[in-house]
Tab-separated table of C-alpha atoms and ligand atoms in Angstrom:
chain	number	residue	atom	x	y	z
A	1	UNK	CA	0.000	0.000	0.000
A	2	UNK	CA	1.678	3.226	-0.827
A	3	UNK	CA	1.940	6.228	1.665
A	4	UNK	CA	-0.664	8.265	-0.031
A	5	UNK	CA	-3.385	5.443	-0.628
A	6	UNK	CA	-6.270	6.281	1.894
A	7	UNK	CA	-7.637	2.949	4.113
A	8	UNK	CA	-11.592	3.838	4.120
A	9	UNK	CA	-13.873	1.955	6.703
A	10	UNK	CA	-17.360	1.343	5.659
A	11	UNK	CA	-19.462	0.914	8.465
A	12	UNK	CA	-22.573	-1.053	8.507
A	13	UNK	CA	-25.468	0.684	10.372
A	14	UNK	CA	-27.499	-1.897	10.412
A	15	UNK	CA	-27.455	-5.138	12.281
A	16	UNK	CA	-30.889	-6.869	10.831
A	17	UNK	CA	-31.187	-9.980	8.545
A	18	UNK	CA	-32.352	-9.545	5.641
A	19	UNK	CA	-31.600	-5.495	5.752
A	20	UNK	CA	-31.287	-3.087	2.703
A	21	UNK	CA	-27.654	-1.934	3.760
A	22	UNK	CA	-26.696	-4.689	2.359
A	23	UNK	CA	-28.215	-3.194	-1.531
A	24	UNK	CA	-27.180	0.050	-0.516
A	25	UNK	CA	-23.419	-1.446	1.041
A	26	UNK	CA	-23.184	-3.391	-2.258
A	27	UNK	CA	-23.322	-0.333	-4.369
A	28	UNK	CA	-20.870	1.806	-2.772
A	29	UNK	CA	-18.123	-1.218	-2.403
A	30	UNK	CA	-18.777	-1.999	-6.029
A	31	UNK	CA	-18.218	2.526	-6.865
A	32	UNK	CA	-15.206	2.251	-4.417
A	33	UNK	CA	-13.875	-0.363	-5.978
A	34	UNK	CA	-13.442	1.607	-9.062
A	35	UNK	CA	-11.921	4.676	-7.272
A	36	UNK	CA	-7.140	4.734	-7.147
A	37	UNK	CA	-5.968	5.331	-3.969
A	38	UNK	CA	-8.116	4.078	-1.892
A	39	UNK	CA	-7.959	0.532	0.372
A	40	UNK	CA	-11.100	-0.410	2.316
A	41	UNK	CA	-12.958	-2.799	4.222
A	42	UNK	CA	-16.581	-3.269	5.957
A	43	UNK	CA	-17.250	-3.068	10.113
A	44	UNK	CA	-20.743	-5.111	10.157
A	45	UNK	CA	-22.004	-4.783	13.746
A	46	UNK	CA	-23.921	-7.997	12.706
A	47	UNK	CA	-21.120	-9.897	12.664
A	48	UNK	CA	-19.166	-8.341	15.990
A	49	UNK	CA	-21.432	-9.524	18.657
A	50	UNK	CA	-20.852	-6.338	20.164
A	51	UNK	CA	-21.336	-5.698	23.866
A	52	UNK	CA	-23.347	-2.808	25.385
A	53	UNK	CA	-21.674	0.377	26.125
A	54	UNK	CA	-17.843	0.742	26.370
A	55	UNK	CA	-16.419	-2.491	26.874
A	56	UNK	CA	-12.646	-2.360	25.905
A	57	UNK	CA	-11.382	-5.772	27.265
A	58	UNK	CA	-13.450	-8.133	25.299
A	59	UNK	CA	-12.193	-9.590	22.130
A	60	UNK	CA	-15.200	-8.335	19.726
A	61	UNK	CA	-14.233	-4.700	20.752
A	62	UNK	CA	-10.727	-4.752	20.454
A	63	UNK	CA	-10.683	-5.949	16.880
A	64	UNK	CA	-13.041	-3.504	16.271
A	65	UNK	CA	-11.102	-0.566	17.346
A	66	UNK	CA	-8.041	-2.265	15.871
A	67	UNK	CA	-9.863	-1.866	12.373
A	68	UNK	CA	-10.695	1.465	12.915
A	69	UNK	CA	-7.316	2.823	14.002
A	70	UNK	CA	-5.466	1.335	10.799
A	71	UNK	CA	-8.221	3.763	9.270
A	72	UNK	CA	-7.706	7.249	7.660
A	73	UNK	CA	-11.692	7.837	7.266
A	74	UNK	CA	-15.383	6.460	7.604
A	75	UNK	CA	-18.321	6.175	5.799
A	76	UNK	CA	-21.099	5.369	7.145
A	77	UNK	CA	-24.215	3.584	5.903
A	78	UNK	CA	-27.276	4.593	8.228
A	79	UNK	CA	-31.192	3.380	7.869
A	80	UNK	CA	-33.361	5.868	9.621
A	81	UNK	CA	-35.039	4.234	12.549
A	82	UNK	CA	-37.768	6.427	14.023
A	83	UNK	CA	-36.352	9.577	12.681
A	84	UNK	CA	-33.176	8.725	14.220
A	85	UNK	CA	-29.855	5.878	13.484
A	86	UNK	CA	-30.453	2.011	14.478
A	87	UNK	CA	-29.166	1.810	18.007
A	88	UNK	CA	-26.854	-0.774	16.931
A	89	UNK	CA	-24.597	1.656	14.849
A	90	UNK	CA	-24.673	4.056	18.649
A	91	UNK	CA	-23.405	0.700	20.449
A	92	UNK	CA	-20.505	0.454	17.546
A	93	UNK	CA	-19.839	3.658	17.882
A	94	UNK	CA	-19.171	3.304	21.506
A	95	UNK	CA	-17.611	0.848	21.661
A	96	UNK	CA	-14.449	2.845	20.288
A	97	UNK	CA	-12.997	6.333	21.216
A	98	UNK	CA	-9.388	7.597	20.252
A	99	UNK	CA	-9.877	5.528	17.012
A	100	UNK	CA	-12.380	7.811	15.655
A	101	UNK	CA	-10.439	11.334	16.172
A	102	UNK	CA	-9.013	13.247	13.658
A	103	UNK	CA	-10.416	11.610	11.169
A	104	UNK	CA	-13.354	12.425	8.634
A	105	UNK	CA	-16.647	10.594	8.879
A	106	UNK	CA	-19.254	10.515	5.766
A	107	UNK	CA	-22.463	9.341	5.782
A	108	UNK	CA	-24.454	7.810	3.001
A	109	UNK	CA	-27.966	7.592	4.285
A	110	UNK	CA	-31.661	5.629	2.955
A	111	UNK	CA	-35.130	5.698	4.480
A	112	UNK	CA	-38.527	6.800	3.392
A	113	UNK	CA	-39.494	10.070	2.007
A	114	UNK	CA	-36.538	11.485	4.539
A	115	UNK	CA	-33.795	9.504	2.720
A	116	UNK	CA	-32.292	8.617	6.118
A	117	UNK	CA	-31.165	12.691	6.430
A	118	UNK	CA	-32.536	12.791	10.002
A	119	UNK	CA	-30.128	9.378	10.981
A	120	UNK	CA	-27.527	10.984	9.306
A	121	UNK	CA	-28.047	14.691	11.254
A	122	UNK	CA	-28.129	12.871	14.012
A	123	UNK	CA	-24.845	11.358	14.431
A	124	UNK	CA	-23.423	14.572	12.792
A	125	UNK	CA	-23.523	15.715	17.117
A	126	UNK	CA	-22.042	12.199	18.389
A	127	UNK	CA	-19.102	12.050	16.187
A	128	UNK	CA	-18.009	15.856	17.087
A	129	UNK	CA	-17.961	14.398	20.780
A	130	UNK	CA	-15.250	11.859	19.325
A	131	UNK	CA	-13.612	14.423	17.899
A	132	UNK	CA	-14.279	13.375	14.278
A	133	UNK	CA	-14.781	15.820	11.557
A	134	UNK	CA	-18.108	15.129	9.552
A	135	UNK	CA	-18.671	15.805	5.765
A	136	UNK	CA	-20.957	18.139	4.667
A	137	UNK	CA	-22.317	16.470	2.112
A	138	UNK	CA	-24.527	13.453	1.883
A	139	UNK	CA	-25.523	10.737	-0.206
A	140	UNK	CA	-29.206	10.250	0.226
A	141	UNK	CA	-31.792	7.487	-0.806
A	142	UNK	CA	-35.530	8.251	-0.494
A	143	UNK	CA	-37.061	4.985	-0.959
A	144	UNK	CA	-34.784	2.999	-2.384
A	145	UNK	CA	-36.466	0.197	-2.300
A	146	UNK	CA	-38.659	1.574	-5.719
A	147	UNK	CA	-35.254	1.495	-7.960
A	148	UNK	CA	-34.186	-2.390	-7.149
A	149	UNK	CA	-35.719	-3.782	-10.862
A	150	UNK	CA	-37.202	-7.470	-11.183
A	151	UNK	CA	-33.503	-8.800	-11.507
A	152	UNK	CA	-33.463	-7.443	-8.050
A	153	UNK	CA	-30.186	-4.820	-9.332
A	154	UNK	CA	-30.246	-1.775	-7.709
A	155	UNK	CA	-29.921	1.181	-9.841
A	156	UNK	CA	-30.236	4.376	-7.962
A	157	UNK	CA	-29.254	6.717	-11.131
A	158	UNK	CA	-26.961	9.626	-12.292
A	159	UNK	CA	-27.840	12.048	-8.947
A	160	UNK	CA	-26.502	9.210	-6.649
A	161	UNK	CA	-23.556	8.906	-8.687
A	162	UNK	CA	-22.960	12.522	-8.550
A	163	UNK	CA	-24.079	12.817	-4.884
A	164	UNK	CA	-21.361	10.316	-4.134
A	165	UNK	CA	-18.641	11.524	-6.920
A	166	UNK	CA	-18.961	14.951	-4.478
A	167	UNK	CA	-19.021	13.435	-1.060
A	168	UNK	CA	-15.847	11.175	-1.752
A	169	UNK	CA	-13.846	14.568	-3.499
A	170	UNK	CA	-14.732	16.063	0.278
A	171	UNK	CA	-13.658	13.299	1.957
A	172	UNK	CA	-10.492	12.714	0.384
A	173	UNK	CA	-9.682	16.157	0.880
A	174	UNK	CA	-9.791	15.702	4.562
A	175	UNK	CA	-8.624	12.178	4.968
A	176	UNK	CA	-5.444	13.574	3.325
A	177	UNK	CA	-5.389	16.632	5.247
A	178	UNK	CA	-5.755	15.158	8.733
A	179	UNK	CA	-3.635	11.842	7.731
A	180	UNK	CA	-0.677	14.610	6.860
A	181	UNK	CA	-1.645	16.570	10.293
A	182	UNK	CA	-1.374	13.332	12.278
A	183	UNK	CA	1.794	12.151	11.560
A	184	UNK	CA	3.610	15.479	12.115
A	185	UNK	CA	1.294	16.895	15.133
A	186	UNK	CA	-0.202	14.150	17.808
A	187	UNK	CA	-3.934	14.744	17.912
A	188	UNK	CA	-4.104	14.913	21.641
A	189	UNK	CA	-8.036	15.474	23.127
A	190	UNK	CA	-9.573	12.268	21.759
B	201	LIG	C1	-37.526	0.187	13.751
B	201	LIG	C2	-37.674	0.901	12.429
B	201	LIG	C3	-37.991	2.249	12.429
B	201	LIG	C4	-38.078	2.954	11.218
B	201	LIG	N1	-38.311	4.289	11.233
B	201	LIG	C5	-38.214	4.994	10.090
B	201	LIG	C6	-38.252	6.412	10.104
B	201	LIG	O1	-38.419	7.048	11.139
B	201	LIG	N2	-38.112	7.060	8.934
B	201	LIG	C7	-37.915	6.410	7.750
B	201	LIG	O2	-37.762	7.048	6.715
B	201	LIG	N3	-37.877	5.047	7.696
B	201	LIG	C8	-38.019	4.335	8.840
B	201	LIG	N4	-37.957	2.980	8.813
B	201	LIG	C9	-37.842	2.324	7.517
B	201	LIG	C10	-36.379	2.004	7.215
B	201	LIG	O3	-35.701	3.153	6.787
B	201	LIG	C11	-36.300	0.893	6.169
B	201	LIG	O4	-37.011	-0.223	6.666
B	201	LIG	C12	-34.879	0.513	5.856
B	201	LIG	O5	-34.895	-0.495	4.901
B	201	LIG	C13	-34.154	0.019	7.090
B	201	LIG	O6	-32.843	-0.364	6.776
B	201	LIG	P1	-32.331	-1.869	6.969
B	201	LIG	O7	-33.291	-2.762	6.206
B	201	LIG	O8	-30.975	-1.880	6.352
B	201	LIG	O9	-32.333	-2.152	8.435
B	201	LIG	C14	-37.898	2.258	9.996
B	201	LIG	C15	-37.606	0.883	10.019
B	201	LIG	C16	-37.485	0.222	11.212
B	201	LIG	C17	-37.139	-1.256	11.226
């Protein structure tokens, strides 16, 4: 991996089965993987078995906050859940701490005629607590569900691509930025 590749985490924000993060998860990883400079890699709280709360000595948590400290930047996939995020994501969340700061945090967000915006406003306020920087802008799906054709393909169209064409230019910006600021200055705080 060279110096100036970025290592992305996708997180999950989700934990259901079935769930449509995995249609929306499977479009973004199949974008990213068309993107240079860029290495990344999902965080499924499904598969974790997180515990409640901050738990730091069992096994589950520390590989999680191993994953996201080898990170540069997130992005997170969020449902809305009664005009909020699924409290599984919260419990992911904090499960970590230092891991998260410094770092830029983007949100690609689904839901009903809301497109998940409310989820995603609403962990804009818990990752400033960690000491994250969040992204201003958003890739949104307002029932997403109505562009998955008979073949079951998901095809959310040119504005998504667009949407998400803006929100990675931001976020490599910053990921860059911060990467460069941590390895000369020690963020201390988080
Ligand atoms: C507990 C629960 C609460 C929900 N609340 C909202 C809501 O407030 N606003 C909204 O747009 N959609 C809401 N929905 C619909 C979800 O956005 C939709 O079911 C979505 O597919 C959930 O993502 P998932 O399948 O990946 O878990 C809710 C769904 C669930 C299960």
């Amino acid at each position: 991996m060279s110096e100036n590749t970025l290592s992305i985490r996708i997180i999950f924000g989700s934990a259901r089965d079935p769930r449509f993060c995995d249609v929306i998860g499977k479009w973004l990883l199949d974008r990213l993987g068309l993107l240079p400079g860029i290495e990344f890699a999902v965080v499924d709280p499904r598969e974790l078995d997180l515990p409640q709360g901050h738990t730091p000595d069992r096994a589950s948590v520390r590989q999680l906050r191993e994953s996201l400290d080898a990170a540069d930047a997130f992005i997170v996939v969020t449902p809305e859940y009664n005009r909020s995020y699924p409290g599984a994501l919260k419990v992911l969340i904090d499960s970590a701490y230092e891991e998260w700061g410094a770092k830029p945090v983007a949100f690609v967000s689904y839901g009903g005629i809301s497109g998940g915006l409310r989820a995603a406003e609403q962990l804009r306020p818990v990752f400033a607590e960690l000491h994250a920087v969040t992204i201003r802008d958003v890739v949104s799906f307002a029932n997403p569900w109505d562009r998955v054709d008979e073949a079951g393909q998901f095809d959310p169209g040119a504005a998504a691509e667009s949407a998400l064409k803006t929100m990675m230019g931001k976020l490599g910006w910053w990921a860059h930025a911060l990467k460069q600021a941590r390895s000369t200055t020690p963020y201390k705080g988080a």
